[in-house]
Amino acid sequence: MRTARRTHGFTESVIRGMTRLANEHGAINLAQGFPNFPCPDVLKEAAARAIRDDVNQYAVTWGAARLRNALAAKYHNWYGMAVDAMTEVTVTCGATEAMAASLLAVVNPGDEVVVLEPFYENYGPDAILCDARPVFVPLSTTDPLDLDQLAAAFSGRTRAIIVCTPNNPTGRVLTTAELEAIAELCRRHDAYAVTDEIYEHIYYEGRHVPIATLPDMRDRTITISGASKTFGVTGWRIGTIVAPPDLTDAIRKVHDFLTVGAPAPLQEAVAVAMESLGRDYYDALARDYKQRRDILCRGLVAAGFRCTPPQGAYYVMADFSDLSDLPDDRFAEWLTKTHGVAPVPGSSFYSRPELGRHAVRFAFCKTDALLEDAARRLGRLRD
Ligand code: GLN
């Protein structure tokens, strides 16, 4: 029998699978990371207006001019980055397409891609799609990145490193010193940093530092983000890429043939949101998420989990060793079916399942009321 070559080695998405299981059992879905609260009105109204105004045909393949201009302004205002909207920005169908298109554009078959682990589950299949070899380096939730181990992962074959900060699934934020160390290795090995900065505005301490802003990194960094998390519109699929012109040129070709373009009226609406929402919106976003984080973390600790409050993003990895001897996938299933709270099994974030056997990931992009309800349900685990 012939096998489908490119997807050989893929497993089904565990995150999306847990959403299906949660729905089947009417459980609170703290698995897949999407908000259960409304997005800001300004986005809804701008999207409806764009549709009524007949912005209903393809946008320019690499993104509507208004959104690319808004992005260039954002990178300048927030991070002091000079970005040319004409030659350095690409709008994609979510950060997921952005990552796949970027890697397909710059990674050759046989190249190595360094991935900090635990990692968001898409990166593994992304590497397979490119025929690349992922090289994993552990990143603990609490301890500094082991810089010797990181350096040992780089070689003449390294083409890129994927950097996700704030991190999914741990909520870890890389320090400036850690980013500097990564940058230094990229420079030394002539490698690219491909970043996933989709949680750039969900911070509990400090502020986001894009690795592209470090010395000599602008030309070797592909900065990925999107509207999903910042504006609470995960279903809109609006991702963004900022990269130097030569890389953008290659990325746009992949993007064009993969998807032609992201939804035109929704690009318009995201541009309107970026133009009109001020710092108070972003401050409130971080403040509200901090409150949600605290509700969930308190509930988890009270229920008998061990966890470290994340520094950013909206996930927490929780160790359940004190509660159960089950492996992570069976524990997640049991929690969903018996207690009505669905997490993601920890092993799905690791190259070797045994590394995540005692952990599950909870998402807290939910209303306070739903999180309180989940905490109450978890509180009955030891009854
Ligand atoms: N990034 C989100 C998560 O980790 C959503 C994943 C997805 O299904 N696209 O849950």
CSV table of C-alpha atoms and ligand atoms in Angstrom, one decimal, residues 15-16 31-33 96 120 168 199 229 237 315 361, ligand 1:
chain,number,residue,atom,x,y,z
A,15,ILE,CA,-5.7,19.9,21.0
A,16,ARG,CA,-8.5,19.8,18.5
A,31,ALA,CA,-8.2,22.4,26.2
A,32,GLN,CA,-8.1,24.4,22.9
A,33,GLY,CA,-7.2,28.0,23.5
A,96,THR,CA,-0.6,28.6,11.8
A,120,TYR,CA,3.0,24.0,20.4
A,168,ASN,CA,2.5,28.1,24.5
A,199,TYR,CA,0.7,36.2,22.8
A,229,LYS,CA,-5.4,36.3,20.7
A,237,ARG,CA,-7.8,33.3,10.9
A,315,TYR,CA,-2.1,28.5,29.4
A,361,ARG,CA,-2.4,22.0,30.0
B,1,GLN,N1,-3.1,27.9,19.9
B,1,GLN,C1,-4.3,27.4,20.5
B,1,GLN,C2,-4.0,26.3,21.4
B,1,GLN,O1,-2.8,25.9,21.6
B,1,GLN,C3,-5.2,26.9,19.4
B,1,GLN,C4,-4.8,25.7,18.7
B,1,GLN,C5,-5.6,25.4,17.5
B,1,GLN,O2,-6.3,24.5,17.6
B,1,GLN,N2,-5.4,26.2,16.5
B,1,GLN,O3,-4.9,25.8,22.0
